[in-house]
CSV table of C-alpha atoms (C1' of nucleotides) in Angstrom, one decimal:
chain,number,residue,atom,x,y,z
C,286,MET,CA,0.1,0.0,0.0
C,287,PRO,CA,1.2,3.6,-0.7
C,288,ARG,CA,3.0,5.4,1.9
C,289,TRP,CA,0.8,8.6,1.9
C,290,LYS,CA,-2.7,9.3,0.6
C,291,PRO,CA,-2.4,11.1,-2.7
C,292,ASP,CA,-3.1,14.9,-3.7
C,293,ALA,CA,-1.8,16.5,-0.6
C,294,ALA,CA,-2.0,20.0,-2.0
C,295,GLU,CA,-5.5,19.6,-3.2
C,296,ARG,CA,-6.7,18.1,0.1
C,297,LEU,CA,-5.2,21.0,1.9
C,298,GLN,CA,-6.9,23.4,-0.5
C,299,THR,CA,-10.3,21.8,-0.1
C,300,ALA,CA,-10.0,21.6,3.7
C,301,ALA,CA,-9.0,25.3,3.9
C,302,LEU,CA,-11.7,26.5,1.7
C,303,GLU,CA,-14.4,24.7,3.8
C,304,LEU,CA,-13.0,26.0,7.0
C,305,PHE,CA,-12.6,29.6,5.8
C,306,ASP,CA,-16.1,29.4,4.4
C,307,GLN,CA,-17.5,28.3,7.7
C,308,GLN,CA,-15.6,30.3,10.3
C,309,GLY,CA,-13.6,32.8,8.3
C,310,PHE,CA,-10.0,33.1,7.4
C,311,GLU,CA,-8.6,34.7,10.6
C,312,ARG,CA,-10.5,32.3,12.9
C,313,THR,CA,-9.0,29.3,11.2
C,314,THR,CA,-5.5,28.1,12.1
C,315,VAL,CA,-3.2,26.2,10.0
C,316,ALA,CA,-3.3,23.5,12.7
C,317,GLU,CA,-7.0,23.0,12.0
C,318,ILE,CA,-6.5,22.8,8.3
C,319,VAL,CA,-3.8,20.1,8.4
C,320,GLN,CA,-5.9,18.2,11.0
C,321,ARG,CA,-8.8,18.1,8.5
C,322,ALA,CA,-6.5,17.0,5.7
C,323,GLU,CA,-4.7,14.6,7.8
C,324,LEU,CA,-1.2,16.1,7.3
C,325,THR,CA,1.1,18.2,9.3
C,326,GLN,CA,1.8,21.9,9.6
C,327,ARG,CA,5.3,21.4,8.0
C,328,THR,CA,3.7,19.8,5.0
C,329,PHE,CA,1.4,22.7,4.7
C,330,PHE,CA,4.2,25.1,4.4
C,331,ASN,CA,6.1,22.8,2.0
C,332,HIS,CA,3.3,23.2,-0.4
C,333,PHE,CA,2.3,26.8,0.2
C,334,ALA,CA,4.5,29.8,1.0
C,335,ASP,CA,2.1,31.1,3.5
C,336,LYS,CA,-1.5,30.6,4.8
C,337,ARG,CA,-3.1,32.7,2.2
C,338,GLU,CA,-1.5,31.1,-0.8
C,339,VAL,CA,-3.5,27.9,-0.4
C,340,LEU,CA,-6.5,29.8,-2.1
C,341,PHE,CA,-4.4,30.7,-5.2
C,342,ARG,CA,-3.2,27.3,-6.4
C,343,LEU,CA,-4.4,27.9,-10.0
C,344,SER,CA,-3.4,31.6,-10.5
C,345,SER,CA,0.0,30.7,-12.1
C,346,ARG,CA,-1.7,28.5,-14.7
C,347,LEU,CA,-4.2,31.2,-15.3
C,348,GLN,CA,-1.5,33.6,-16.0
C,349,GLU,CA,0.4,31.2,-18.3
C,350,GLU,CA,-2.8,30.5,-20.4
C,351,ILE,CA,-3.5,34.2,-20.9
C,352,VAL,CA,0.1,35.1,-21.9
C,353,ARG,CA,0.1,32.2,-24.3
C,354,GLU,CA,-3.2,33.2,-25.8
C,355,ILE,CA,-1.9,36.8,-26.3
C,356,ALA,CA,1.2,35.5,-28.0
C,357,ALA,CA,-0.8,33.2,-30.2
C,358,GLY,CA,-3.3,36.0,-31.3
C,359,ASP,CA,-3.4,38.0,-34.4
C,360,ASP,CA,-0.6,40.4,-34.5
C,361,ALA,CA,-2.6,43.1,-36.5
C,362,LEU,CA,-5.1,43.4,-33.7
C,363,PRO,CA,-4.9,46.7,-31.6
C,364,PRO,CA,-3.2,45.9,-28.1
C,365,LEU,CA,-6.5,46.2,-26.0
C,366,ASP,CA,-8.4,44.0,-28.4
C,367,ALA,CA,-5.6,41.4,-28.3
C,368,VAL,CA,-5.8,41.2,-24.6
C,369,VAL,CA,-9.6,41.1,-24.5
C,370,ARG,CA,-9.7,38.2,-27.0
C,371,ALA,CA,-7.3,36.2,-24.8
C,372,LEU,CA,-9.4,36.9,-21.8
C,373,GLU,CA,-12.5,35.8,-23.6
C,374,VAL,CA,-10.9,32.5,-24.5
C,375,VAL,CA,-9.6,31.8,-21.0
C,376,ALA,CA,-13.0,32.8,-19.5
C,377,ASP,CA,-14.6,30.1,-21.6
C,378,LYS,CA,-12.0,27.6,-20.8
C,379,MET,CA,-11.4,28.1,-17.2
C,380,PHE,CA,-14.4,29.9,-15.6
C,381,GLU,CA,-17.7,29.5,-17.4
C,382,ASP,CA,-18.5,26.0,-16.1
C,383,HIS,CA,-17.6,26.6,-12.5
C,384,ARG,CA,-19.5,29.7,-11.6
C,385,ALA,CA,-20.7,28.4,-8.2
C,386,VAL,CA,-17.3,27.3,-7.0
C,387,VAL,CA,-15.6,30.4,-8.3
C,388,ALA,CA,-18.3,32.7,-6.6
C,389,ARG,CA,-17.9,30.9,-3.4
C,390,ARG,CA,-14.1,31.2,-3.4
C,391,HIS,CA,-14.5,34.9,-4.3
C,392,ALA,CA,-16.8,35.5,-1.5
C,393,VAL,CA,-14.2,34.0,1.0
C,394,ILE,CA,-11.5,36.3,-0.4
C,395,ALA,CA,-13.7,39.3,-0.5
C,396,ALA,CA,-14.5,38.8,3.2
C,397,ASN,CA,-11.0,39.1,4.4
C,398,PRO,CA,-8.5,42.1,3.8
C,399,GLU,CA,-5.5,40.0,3.8
C,400,LEU,CA,-6.8,37.7,1.1
C,401,LEU,CA,-8.0,40.6,-0.9
C,402,GLU,CA,-4.5,42.1,-0.8
C,403,ARG,CA,-3.1,38.8,-2.1
C,404,GLU,CA,-5.6,38.7,-4.9
C,405,LEU,CA,-4.7,42.3,-5.8
C,406,GLY,CA,-1.1,41.2,-5.9
C,407,LYS,CA,-1.9,38.3,-8.2
C,408,ASN,CA,-3.9,40.6,-10.6
C,409,ALA,CA,-1.1,43.1,-10.6
C,410,ALA,CA,1.4,40.4,-11.5
C,411,LEU,CA,-0.9,39.2,-14.3
C,412,THR,CA,-1.2,42.8,-15.6
C,413,GLU,CA,2.6,43.1,-15.7
C,414,ALA,CA,2.8,39.8,-17.6
C,415,ILE,CA,0.1,40.9,-20.0
C,416,ALA,CA,2.0,44.1,-20.6
C,417,ALA,CA,5.2,42.2,-21.2
C,418,ALA,CA,3.6,40.0,-23.7
C,419,LEU,CA,2.1,43.0,-25.5
C,420,GLN,CA,5.4,44.8,-25.5
C,421,ALA,CA,7.0,41.8,-27.2
C,422,ARG,CA,4.7,42.6,-30.1
C,423,CYS,CA,4.0,46.2,-30.3
C,424,GLY,CA,6.9,47.9,-28.7
C,425,ASP,CA,5.9,50.8,-26.6
C,426,PRO,CA,6.0,50.0,-22.9
C,427,GLU,CA,3.5,52.7,-21.8
C,428,THR,CA,0.9,51.6,-24.4
C,429,ALA,CA,1.4,48.1,-23.3
C,430,PHE,CA,0.9,48.9,-19.7
C,431,LEU,CA,-2.2,51.0,-20.3
C,432,ALA,CA,-3.8,48.4,-22.6
C,433,ALA,CA,-3.1,45.7,-20.0
C,434,GLY,CA,-4.5,47.8,-17.1
C,435,ALA,CA,-7.6,48.7,-19.2
C,436,ALA,CA,-8.4,45.1,-20.1
C,437,MET,CA,-8.0,44.0,-16.5
C,438,LEU,CA,-10.2,46.9,-15.4
C,439,ALA,CA,-12.9,45.7,-17.7
C,440,GLN,CA,-12.4,42.1,-16.7
C,441,GLN,CA,-12.8,43.1,-13.0
C,442,ALA,CA,-16.0,44.9,-13.8
C,443,ALA,CA,-17.3,41.9,-15.7
C,444,PHE,CA,-16.2,39.5,-13.0
C,445,ARG,CA,-18.0,41.5,-10.2
C,446,GLN,CA,-21.2,41.2,-12.2
C,447,TRP,CA,-20.7,37.6,-13.2
C,448,THR,CA,-20.5,36.5,-9.5
C,449,ARG,CA,-23.7,38.4,-8.5
C,450,PRO,CA,-26.5,36.1,-7.4
C,451,GLY,CA,-29.1,35.8,-10.1
C,452,GLU,CA,-26.7,36.8,-13.0
C,453,THR,CA,-27.1,34.5,-15.9
C,454,ARG,CA,-25.1,36.0,-18.8
C,455,THR,CA,-21.7,34.5,-19.6
C,456,LEU,CA,-18.4,36.0,-18.4
C,457,ARG,CA,-17.5,36.5,-22.0
C,458,ASP,CA,-20.6,38.6,-22.8
C,459,LEU,CA,-20.2,40.6,-19.6
C,460,LEU,CA,-16.6,41.3,-20.5
C,461,LEU,CA,-17.5,42.6,-23.9
C,462,ASP,CA,-20.2,44.8,-22.3
C,463,ALA,CA,-17.7,46.1,-19.8
C,464,VAL,CA,-15.2,46.9,-22.7
C,465,ARG,CA,-18.0,48.8,-24.5
C,466,SER,CA,-18.8,50.8,-21.3
C,467,LEU,CA,-15.1,51.5,-20.7
C,468,ARG,CA,-14.8,52.9,-24.2
C,469,THR,CA,-17.8,55.1,-23.7
C,470,THR,CA,-16.6,56.3,-20.2
C,471,VAL,CA,-12.9,57.0,-21.4
C,472,GLY,CA,-13.5,58.1,-24.8
D,193,MET,CA,9.3,67.7,32.3
D,194,PRO,CA,7.1,65.6,30.0
D,195,ARG,CA,6.6,62.0,30.7
D,196,TRP,CA,7.5,60.9,27.0
D,197,LYS,CA,9.1,62.3,24.1
D,198,PRO,CA,6.4,63.7,21.6
D,199,ASP,CA,5.4,62.3,18.2
D,200,ALA,CA,5.8,58.7,18.9
D,201,ALA,CA,4.2,57.6,15.6
D,202,GLU,CA,6.3,59.8,13.5
D,203,ARG,CA,9.5,58.7,15.2
D,204,LEU,CA,8.5,55.1,14.6
D,205,GLN,CA,7.8,55.9,10.8
D,206,THR,CA,11.1,57.7,10.4
D,207,ALA,CA,13.1,54.9,12.2
D,208,ALA,CA,11.3,52.3,10.2
D,209,LEU,CA,11.9,54.0,6.8
D,210,GLU,CA,15.6,54.4,7.5
D,211,LEU,CA,16.1,50.9,8.6
D,212,PHE,CA,14.0,49.5,5.6
D,213,ASP,CA,16.0,51.6,3.2
D,214,GLN,CA,19.3,50.4,4.6
D,215,GLN,CA,18.8,46.6,5.2
D,216,GLY,CA,15.4,45.9,3.6
D,217,PHE,CA,11.9,45.3,5.0
D,218,GLU,CA,12.3,41.5,5.9
D,219,ARG,CA,15.7,41.9,7.4
D,220,THR,CA,14.4,44.5,9.8
D,221,THR,CA,12.6,43.5,13.0
D,222,VAL,CA,10.1,45.5,15.0
D,223,ALA,CA,12.5,45.2,17.9
D,224,GLU,CA,15.1,47.1,15.9
D,225,ILE,CA,12.7,49.9,14.9
D,226,VAL,CA,11.4,50.5,18.4
D,227,GLN,CA,15.0,50.5,19.8
D,228,ARG,CA,16.0,53.3,17.3
D,229,ALA,CA,12.8,55.2,18.1
D,230,GLU,CA,13.3,54.7,21.9
D,231,LEU,CA,10.0,53.0,22.4
D,232,THR,CA,8.6,49.4,22.9
D,233,GLN,CA,7.1,46.8,20.8
D,234,ARG,CA,3.7,47.1,22.4
D,235,THR,CA,3.7,50.8,21.6
D,236,PHE,CA,4.5,50.1,18.0
D,237,PHE,CA,1.5,47.8,17.7
D,238,ASN,CA,-0.6,50.5,19.5
D,239,HIS,CA,0.1,52.8,16.6
D,240,PHE,CA,0.1,50.5,13.6
D,241,ALA,CA,-2.0,47.5,13.0
D,242,ASP,CA,1.1,45.6,11.7
D,243,LYS,CA,4.6,46.1,10.6
D,244,ARG,CA,3.8,47.2,7.1
D,245,GLU,CA,1.3,49.9,8.1
D,246,VAL,CA,4.1,52.0,9.4
D,247,LEU,CA,4.8,53.1,5.8
D,248,PHE,CA,1.3,54.2,5.1
D,249,ARG,CA,0.5,56.8,7.8
D,250,LEU,CA,-0.6,59.4,5.2
D,251,SER,CA,-2.8,57.3,2.8
D,252,SER,CA,-6.0,57.9,4.7
D,253,ARG,CA,-5.4,61.7,4.5
D,254,LEU,CA,-4.6,61.3,0.8
D,255,GLN,CA,-8.0,59.5,0.3
D,256,GLU,CA,-9.8,62.2,2.2
D,257,GLU,CA,-8.3,65.0,0.1
D,258,ILE,CA,-9.2,63.3,-3.2
D,259,VAL,CA,-12.7,62.5,-2.3
D,260,ARG,CA,-13.3,66.0,-1.0
D,261,GLU,CA,-11.9,67.5,-4.1
D,262,ILE,CA,-14.2,65.4,-6.3
D,263,ALA,CA,-17.2,66.4,-4.2
D,264,ALA,CA,-16.2,70.0,-4.6
D,265,GLY,CA,-15.7,69.8,-8.4
D,266,ASP,CA,-18.0,70.9,-11.2
D,267,ASP,CA,-21.0,68.8,-11.4
D,268,ALA,CA,-21.1,69.2,-15.1
D,269,LEU,CA,-17.7,67.5,-15.7
D,270,PRO,CA,-17.8,64.0,-17.2
D,271,PRO,CA,-16.8,61.4,-14.5
D,272,LEU,CA,-13.3,60.8,-15.7
D,273,ASP,CA,-12.5,64.4,-16.1
D,274,ALA,CA,-13.7,65.0,-12.5
D,275,VAL,CA,-11.5,62.5,-11.1
D,276,VAL,CA,-8.4,63.6,-13.1
D,277,ARG,CA,-9.0,67.2,-12.0
D,278,ALA,CA,-9.0,66.1,-8.4
D,279,LEU,CA,-5.9,64.1,-8.8
D,280,GLU,CA,-4.2,67.0,-10.5
D,281,VAL,CA,-5.0,69.2,-7.4
D,282,VAL,CA,-3.9,66.7,-4.9
D,283,ALA,CA,-0.7,66.0,-6.9
D,284,ASP,CA,0.3,69.6,-6.6
D,285,LYS,CA,-0.6,69.9,-3.0
D,286,MET,CA,0.9,66.6,-1.6
D,287,PHE,CA,3.5,65.3,-4.1
D,288,GLU,CA,5.1,67.8,-6.2
D,289,ASP,CA,7.5,69.3,-3.6
D,290,HIS,CA,8.6,65.9,-2.2
D,291,ARG,CA,9.7,64.0,-5.2
D,292,ALA,CA,13.0,62.7,-3.5
D,293,VAL,CA,11.2,61.4,-0.4
D,294,VAL,CA,8.3,60.0,-2.2
D,295,ALA,CA,10.6,58.3,-4.6
D,296,ARG,CA,12.6,56.9,-1.8
D,297,ARG,CA,9.6,55.5,0.0
D,298,HIS,CA,8.3,54.0,-3.3
D,299,ALA,CA,11.7,52.2,-3.9
D,300,VAL,CA,11.4,50.7,-0.4
D,301,ILE,CA,7.9,49.6,-1.2
D,302,ALA,CA,8.7,48.2,-4.7
D,303,ALA,CA,11.5,46.2,-3.3
D,304,ASN,CA,9.2,44.0,-1.1
D,305,PRO,CA,6.2,42.0,-2.2
D,306,GLU,CA,4.4,42.3,1.2
D,307,LEU,CA,4.6,46.0,1.0
D,308,LEU,CA,3.6,46.1,-2.7
D,309,GLU,CA,0.5,44.1,-1.7
D,310,ARG,CA,-0.4,46.6,1.1
D,311,GLU,CA,0.0,49.5,-1.4
D,312,LEU,CA,-2.2,47.7,-3.9
D,313,GLY,CA,-4.7,47.3,-1.1
D,314,LYS,CA,-4.6,51.1,-0.3
D,315,ASN,CA,-5.1,51.9,-4.0
D,316,ALA,CA,-8.1,49.6,-4.3
D,317,ALA,CA,-9.6,51.2,-1.3
D,318,LEU,CA,-8.9,54.6,-2.9
D,319,THR,CA,-10.5,53.5,-6.2
D,320,GLU,CA,-13.6,52.3,-4.3
D,321,ALA,CA,-13.8,55.6,-2.4
D,322,ILE,CA,-13.5,57.6,-5.6
D,323,ALA,CA,-16.2,55.4,-7.3
D,324,ALA,CA,-18.5,56.0,-4.3
D,325,ALA,CA,-17.9,59.8,-4.7
D,326,LEU,CA,-18.6,59.7,-8.3
D,327,GLN,CA,-21.7,57.6,-7.8
D,328,ALA,CA,-23.1,60.2,-5.4
D,329,ARG,CA,-23.1,62.6,-8.3
D,330,CYS,CA,-23.8,60.7,-11.5
D,331,GLY,CA,-25.7,57.6,-10.4
D,332,ASP,CA,-24.5,54.6,-12.4
D,333,PRO,CA,-22.3,52.3,-10.4
D,334,GLU,CA,-20.5,50.7,-13.2
D,335,THR,CA,-19.7,53.9,-14.9
D,336,ALA,CA,-18.4,55.2,-11.6
D,337,PHE,CA,-16.2,52.2,-11.1
D,338,LEU,CA,-14.7,52.3,-14.6
D,339,ALA,CA,-14.0,56.0,-14.4
D,340,ALA,CA,-12.3,55.6,-11.0
D,341,GLY,CA,-10.2,52.7,-12.2
D,342,ALA,CA,-9.3,54.4,-15.5
D,343,ALA,CA,-8.2,57.5,-13.6
D,344,MET,CA,-6.1,55.4,-11.1
D,345,LEU,CA,-4.6,53.5,-14.0
D,346,ALA,CA,-3.5,56.8,-15.7
D,347,GLN,CA,-2.3,58.0,-12.2
D,348,GLN,CA,-0.2,54.9,-11.7
D,349,ALA,CA,1.4,55.2,-15.2
D,350,ALA,CA,2.2,58.9,-14.4
D,351,PHE,CA,3.6,58.1,-11.0
D,352,ARG,CA,5.9,55.4,-12.5
D,353,GLN,CA,7.4,57.9,-14.8
D,354,TRP,CA,7.5,60.7,-12.1
D,355,THR,CA,9.7,58.6,-9.9
D,356,ARG,CA,12.2,57.6,-12.7
D,357,PRO,CA,15.6,59.2,-12.0
D,358,GLY,CA,16.2,62.1,-14.4
D,359,GLU,CA,12.5,62.8,-14.9
D,360,THR,CA,11.8,66.5,-14.5
D,361,ARG,CA,8.2,67.0,-15.7
D,362,THR,CA,5.6,67.7,-13.0
D,363,LEU,CA,3.3,64.8,-11.8
D,364,ARG,CA,0.4,66.9,-13.1
D,365,ASP,CA,1.7,67.1,-16.6
D,366,LEU,CA,2.6,63.5,-16.7
D,367,LEU,CA,-0.9,62.6,-15.6
D,368,LEU,CA,-2.4,64.5,-18.3
D,369,ASP,CA,0.0,62.9,-20.8
D,370,ALA,CA,-1.1,59.5,-19.4
D,371,VAL,CA,-4.8,60.2,-19.7
D,372,ARG,CA,-4.2,61.3,-23.4
D,373,SER,CA,-2.4,58.0,-24.1
D,374,LEU,CA,-5.1,56.1,-22.4
D,375,ARG,CA,-7.7,57.7,-24.5
D,376,THR,CA,-5.7,56.8,-27.6
D,377,THR,CA,-5.2,53.2,-26.4
D,378,VAL,CA,-8.8,52.6,-25.4
D,379,GLY,CA,-10.7,54.6,-27.9
B,1151,DG,C1',-6.5,68.5,46.3
B,1152,DA,C1',-9.2,64.8,44.1
B,1153,DT,C1',-10.3,62.6,40.0
B,1154,DG,C1',-10.4,61.0,35.3
B,1155,DT,C1',-8.0,60.5,30.8
B,1156,DG,C1',-4.9,58.6,27.8
B,1157,DA,C1',-0.3,57.3,26.1
B,1158,DT,C1',3.0,54.0,27.2
B,1159,DT,C1',4.8,49.7,29.2
B,1160,DG,C1',5.4,44.7,30.8
B,1161,DC,C1',4.4,40.1,30.3
B,1162,DA,C1',2.3,35.9,29.1
B,1163,DG,C1',0.8,33.5,25.2
B,1164,DC,C1',-0.8,32.2,20.4
B,1165,DT,C1',0.2,31.8,15.5
B,1166,DT,C1',2.8,32.1,11.4
B,1167,DG,C1',6.7,30.6,9.1
B,1168,DT,C1',11.8,28.5,8.5
B,1169,DG,C1',16.0,25.5,8.8
B,1170,DC,C1',17.6,21.0,9.3
B,1171,DA,C1',17.9,16.4,9.7
B,1172,DA,C1',15.5,11.9,9.6
B,1173,DT,C1',12.2,8.6,7.6
B,1174,DC,C1',10.7,5.3,4.2
B,1175,DA,C1',7.8,3.9,0.1
B,1176,DC,C1',8.8,3.9,-4.7
B,1177,DC,C1',11.7,3.4,-8.9
B,1178,DG,C1',15.4,2.2,-11.9
B,1179,DT,C1',19.2,-0.7,-12.5
B,1180,DA,C1',22.4,-4.5,-12.1
U,478,DT,C1',16.5,-10.2,-5.9
U,479,DA,C1',19.4,-6.7,-4.1
U,480,DC,C1',20.8,-2.0,-4.0
U,481,DG,C1',21.1,2.8,-4.0
U,482,DG,C1',18.9,7.3,-5.3
U,483,DT,C1',14.7,10.2,-5.2
U,484,DG,C1',11.3,12.8,-3.2
U,485,DA,C1',7.2,13.7,-0.3
U,486,DT,C1',6.4,13.8,4.4
U,487,DT,C1',7.5,14.5,9.2
U,488,DG,C1',9.4,16.2,14.0
U,489,DC,C1',11.7,19.6,16.4
U,490,DA,C1',13.5,23.9,17.8
U,491,DC,C1',13.1,28.5,17.2
U,492,DA,C1',12.6,33.4,15.4
U,493,DA,C1',9.3,36.9,14.7
U,494,DG,C1',4.7,39.0,14.4
U,495,DC,C1',0.9,40.2,16.9
U,496,DT,C1',-2.9,40.3,21.0
U,497,DG,C1',-5.2,40.7,25.6
U,498,DC,C1',-4.9,42.4,29.9
U,499,DA,C1',-3.5,45.0,33.7
U,500,DA,C1',-0.6,48.6,35.6
U,501,DT,C1',1.8,53.1,35.5
U,502,DC,C1',1.8,58.0,35.9
U,503,DA,C1',2.2,62.8,33.8
U,504,DC,C1',-1.4,65.9,32.6
U,505,DA,C1',-5.9,68.3,32.4
U,506,DT,C1',-10.1,69.5,34.8
U,507,DC,C1',-12.9,70.8,38.2
DNA sequence: GATGTGATTGCAGCTTGTGCAATCACCGTA
DNA sequence: TACGGTGATTGCACAAGCTGCAATCACATC
């Protein structure tokens, strides 16, 4: 028989999400999480740099997908459209079918300032990565940064709406709406 | 004679900034900071919620000024222009004459992921406050959010440039340039 | 002169996070 | 089958961040 039960990281994430959801992030200790996942504290910190990171297991993959999609896109597209198209593709691939889980996770994050800060950090890193991908194509760093930031702003507005109870439109449609609104508001 | 030396919070901030600048945020302990400021750890945590917060003493005042300036502005201005005007005024009042100190502080923050996350949190809170101030005037929440986010994006681009060594233009001018670039990129 | 206020302090204790060494199933190779 | 390397997990000791509670005592007020 195997020495350990498989999927330690996933078990830790699941246990953590359940506990954070029930009793809040601050009122949950790492000791409780590892007890539920039948592991030890040391193992928790082998998998995750800190207590917050357990909720962001997929963000690096998300960033890779988006950057790849930008690089694979049509070079003739204006920078903002290039990013938006990539976000559409990834929204369909990684979000659309998991609205309930994603909304649940987002509620946990939104309920705690520390987790919110971590998410902002991930978003900022993603924005930088997008800007770098754009710059590899179009050149000008400031344009790349502004296009990346604008796209992420629209994405954020769309995501907020998408996780509202009762909302049924797809994230892709909401993103396109948000881009239209942004063009009106800025232009 | 007075029981304690005055301005404890300011002394703590000064001591912390010096130490962070010399040896980095992570390599500096709260014990070192309070020793330099001639206070105790308990007093440090009476003044600041955590070790990072010592670098953000002025951010609440900054937020108040900007929100007040938006409320005091011309009601007929489109939302983005209303925010930009407020940012211009506050840039002149609180930043323009302190480029060296501000750049120094920004370098310390940029050098550490934890501090960067905290700054992103402050910026997000400021964006929400701006959006709320706009919404009190123009109504639509999504437009308010997008205008606030777009203005903060331009502000961020301008600030980056303003703190570059050798840059001599004013933050106000750089902000207006960034808004123009944003309009081009988005529109 | 009595009294209340508030900034500071000491201390005990919990939680997060790290370095280092040890364990032991699994895998490839001889 | 035997053998040695790999890698995920663990225990332990410890630094550092942060909190609750009670005590101090200059200062202001009456």
